[in-house]
mmCIF file of C-alpha atoms in Angstrom:
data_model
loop_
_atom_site.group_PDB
_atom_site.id
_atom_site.type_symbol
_atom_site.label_atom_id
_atom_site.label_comp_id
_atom_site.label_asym_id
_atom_site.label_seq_id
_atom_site.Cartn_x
_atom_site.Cartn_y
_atom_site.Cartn_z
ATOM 1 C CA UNK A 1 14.711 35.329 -41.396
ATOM 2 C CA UNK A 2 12.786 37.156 -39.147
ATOM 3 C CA UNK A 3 12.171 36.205 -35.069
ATOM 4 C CA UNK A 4 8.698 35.383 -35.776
ATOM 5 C CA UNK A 5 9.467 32.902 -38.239
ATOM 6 C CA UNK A 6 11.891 31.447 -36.062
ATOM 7 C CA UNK A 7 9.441 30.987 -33.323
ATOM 8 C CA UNK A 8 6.743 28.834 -35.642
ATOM 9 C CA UNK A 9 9.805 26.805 -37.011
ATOM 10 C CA UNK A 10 10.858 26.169 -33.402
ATOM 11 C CA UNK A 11 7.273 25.377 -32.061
ATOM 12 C CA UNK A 12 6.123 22.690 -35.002
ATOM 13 C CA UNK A 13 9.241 21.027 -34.138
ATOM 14 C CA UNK A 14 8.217 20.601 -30.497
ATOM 15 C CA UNK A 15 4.699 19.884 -31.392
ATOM 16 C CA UNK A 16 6.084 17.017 -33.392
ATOM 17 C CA UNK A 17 8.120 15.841 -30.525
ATOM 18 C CA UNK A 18 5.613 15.915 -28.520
ATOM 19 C CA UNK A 19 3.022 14.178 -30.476
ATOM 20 C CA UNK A 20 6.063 11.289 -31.061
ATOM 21 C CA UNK A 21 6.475 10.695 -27.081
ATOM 22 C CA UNK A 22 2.699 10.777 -26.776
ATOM 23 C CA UNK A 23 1.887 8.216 -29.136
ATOM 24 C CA UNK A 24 5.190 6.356 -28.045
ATOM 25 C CA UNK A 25 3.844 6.650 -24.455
ATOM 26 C CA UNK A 26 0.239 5.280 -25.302
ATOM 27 C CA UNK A 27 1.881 2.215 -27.221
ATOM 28 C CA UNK A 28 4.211 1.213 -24.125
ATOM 29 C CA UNK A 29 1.448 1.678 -21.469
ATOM 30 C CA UNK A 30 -0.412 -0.908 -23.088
ATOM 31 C CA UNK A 31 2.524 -2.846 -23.582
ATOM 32 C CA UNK A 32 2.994 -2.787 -19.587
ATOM 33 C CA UNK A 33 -0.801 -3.342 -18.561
ATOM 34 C CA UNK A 34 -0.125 -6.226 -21.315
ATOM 35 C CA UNK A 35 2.424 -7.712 -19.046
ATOM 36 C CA UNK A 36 0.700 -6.412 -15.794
ATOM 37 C CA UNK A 37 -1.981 -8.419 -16.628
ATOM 38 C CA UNK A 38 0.571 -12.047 -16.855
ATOM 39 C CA UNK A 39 1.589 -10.827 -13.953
ATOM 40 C CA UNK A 40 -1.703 -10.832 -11.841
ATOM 41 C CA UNK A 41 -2.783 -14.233 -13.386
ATOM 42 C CA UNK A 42 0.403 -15.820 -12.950
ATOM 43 C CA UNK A 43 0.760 -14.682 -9.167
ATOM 44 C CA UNK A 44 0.669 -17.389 -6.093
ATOM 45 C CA UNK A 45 1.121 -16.786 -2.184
ATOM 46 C CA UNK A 46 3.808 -18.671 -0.847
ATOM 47 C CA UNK A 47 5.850 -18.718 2.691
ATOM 48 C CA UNK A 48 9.439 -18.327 2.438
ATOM 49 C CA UNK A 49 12.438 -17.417 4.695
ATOM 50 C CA UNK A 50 14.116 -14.440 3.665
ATOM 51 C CA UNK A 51 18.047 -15.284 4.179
ATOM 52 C CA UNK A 52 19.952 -12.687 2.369
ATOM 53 C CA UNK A 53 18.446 -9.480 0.515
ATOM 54 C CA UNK A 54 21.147 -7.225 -1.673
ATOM 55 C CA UNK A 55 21.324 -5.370 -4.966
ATOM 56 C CA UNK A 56 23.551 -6.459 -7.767
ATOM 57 C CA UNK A 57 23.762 -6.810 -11.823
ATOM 58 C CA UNK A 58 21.662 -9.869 -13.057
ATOM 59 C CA UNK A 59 25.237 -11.154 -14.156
ATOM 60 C CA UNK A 60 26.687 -11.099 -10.983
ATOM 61 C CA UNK A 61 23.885 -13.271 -9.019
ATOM 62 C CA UNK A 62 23.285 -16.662 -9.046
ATOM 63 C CA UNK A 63 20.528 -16.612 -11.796
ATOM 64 C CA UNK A 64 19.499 -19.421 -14.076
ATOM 65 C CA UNK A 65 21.424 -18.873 -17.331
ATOM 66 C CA UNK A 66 17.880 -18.734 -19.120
ATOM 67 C CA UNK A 67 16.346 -15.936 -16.844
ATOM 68 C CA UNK A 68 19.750 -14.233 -17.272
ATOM 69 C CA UNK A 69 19.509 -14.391 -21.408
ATOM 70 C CA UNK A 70 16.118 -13.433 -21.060
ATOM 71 C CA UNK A 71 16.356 -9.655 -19.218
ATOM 72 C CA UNK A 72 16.066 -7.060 -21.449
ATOM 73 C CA UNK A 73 19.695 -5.371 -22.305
ATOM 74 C CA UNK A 74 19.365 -2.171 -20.107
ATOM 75 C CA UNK A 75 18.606 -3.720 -16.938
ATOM 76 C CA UNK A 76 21.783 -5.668 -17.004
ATOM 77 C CA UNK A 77 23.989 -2.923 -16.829
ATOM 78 C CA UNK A 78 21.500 -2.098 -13.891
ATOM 79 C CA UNK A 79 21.754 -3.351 -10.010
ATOM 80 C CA UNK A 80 18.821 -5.055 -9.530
ATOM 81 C CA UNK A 81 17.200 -6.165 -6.041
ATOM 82 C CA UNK A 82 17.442 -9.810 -5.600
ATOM 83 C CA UNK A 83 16.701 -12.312 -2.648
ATOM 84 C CA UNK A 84 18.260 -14.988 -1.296
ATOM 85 C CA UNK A 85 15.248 -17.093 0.086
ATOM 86 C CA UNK A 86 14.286 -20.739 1.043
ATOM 87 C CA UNK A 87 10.541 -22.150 -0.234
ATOM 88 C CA UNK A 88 10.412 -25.326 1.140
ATOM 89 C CA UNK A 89 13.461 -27.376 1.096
ATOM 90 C CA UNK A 90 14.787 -25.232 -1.750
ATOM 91 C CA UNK A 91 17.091 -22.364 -1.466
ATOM 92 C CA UNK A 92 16.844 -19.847 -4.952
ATOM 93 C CA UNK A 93 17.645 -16.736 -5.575
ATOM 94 C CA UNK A 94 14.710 -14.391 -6.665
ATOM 95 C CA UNK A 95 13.875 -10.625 -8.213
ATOM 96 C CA UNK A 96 12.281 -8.592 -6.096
ATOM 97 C CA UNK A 97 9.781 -5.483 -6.809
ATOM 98 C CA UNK A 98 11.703 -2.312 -5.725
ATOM 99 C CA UNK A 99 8.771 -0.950 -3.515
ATOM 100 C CA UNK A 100 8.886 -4.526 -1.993
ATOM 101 C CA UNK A 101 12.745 -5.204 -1.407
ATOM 102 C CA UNK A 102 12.795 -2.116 0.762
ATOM 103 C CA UNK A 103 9.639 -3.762 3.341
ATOM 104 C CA UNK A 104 11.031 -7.018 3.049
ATOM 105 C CA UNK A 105 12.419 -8.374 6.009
ATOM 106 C CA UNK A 106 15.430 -10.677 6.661
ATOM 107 C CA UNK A 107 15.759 -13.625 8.835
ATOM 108 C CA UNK A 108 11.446 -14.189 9.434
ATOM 109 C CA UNK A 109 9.069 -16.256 7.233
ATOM 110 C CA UNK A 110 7.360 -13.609 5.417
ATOM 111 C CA UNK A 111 4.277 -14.522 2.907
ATOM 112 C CA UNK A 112 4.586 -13.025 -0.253
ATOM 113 C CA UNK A 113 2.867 -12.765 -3.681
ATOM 114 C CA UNK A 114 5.268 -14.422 -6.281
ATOM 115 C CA UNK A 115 5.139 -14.713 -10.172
ATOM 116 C CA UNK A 116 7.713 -17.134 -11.423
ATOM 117 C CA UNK A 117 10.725 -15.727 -9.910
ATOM 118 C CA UNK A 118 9.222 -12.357 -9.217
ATOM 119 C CA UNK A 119 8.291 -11.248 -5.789
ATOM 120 C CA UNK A 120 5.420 -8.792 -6.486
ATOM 121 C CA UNK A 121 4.324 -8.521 -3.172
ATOM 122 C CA UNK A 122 4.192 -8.859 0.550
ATOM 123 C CA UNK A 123 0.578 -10.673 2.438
ATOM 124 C CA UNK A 124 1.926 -10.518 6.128
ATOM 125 C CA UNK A 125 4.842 -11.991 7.874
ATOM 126 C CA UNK A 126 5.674 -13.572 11.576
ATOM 127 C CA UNK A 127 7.674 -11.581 13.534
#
């Protein structure tokens, strides 16, 4: 075989790839605005207390057995960012955005943006 030949074998095979990721790309992007979108109409403000923030596998934390079943595969081998926070009388354990868990502070009432047990965001909080 010559180089040449070589060359146009090598580049339709990365012109394949690359048409597989892009059209694998496009389908999960509108998989995530999908979810995006639950997100943004599920969301409510509440005040909590922030007692204890720390990373750690979903197994390891003090989870509900049904939101534990319910994370995808890959993210429990993952350390996730959880906090330990009291709404009202109740004390629960919740999963935080990363961009979020690194603002958050501990030990103040801080007023956050929650969906289900998913802190999405932070309004203001008291110092």
């Amino acid at each position: 075989m010559e180089w040449w030949q070589i060359l146009i074998i090598v580049l339709a095979v990365v012109a394949v790839v690359l048409a597989i990721l892009y059209f694998v790309g496009k389908k999960m992007q509108k998989k995530a605005d999908g979810q995006q979108a639950m997100i943004d109409q599920q969301k409510m403000t509440v005040t909590i207390l922030v007692i204890d923030k720390k990373k750690m596998r979903i197994k390891d934390s003090n989870l509900p057995k049904i939101v534990q079943d319910q994370v995808p595969a890959y993210l429990k081998l993952r350390k996730m960012p959880l906090v330990k926070a009291k709404i009202g009388p109740k004390i629960t354990t919740l999963l935080c955005d990363e961009k979020v868990f690194k603002e958050l502070p501990v030990k103040k009432n801080v007023k956050v943006d929650i969906a289900g047990m998913y802190i999405i965001g932070i309004k203001n909080y008291k110092k």
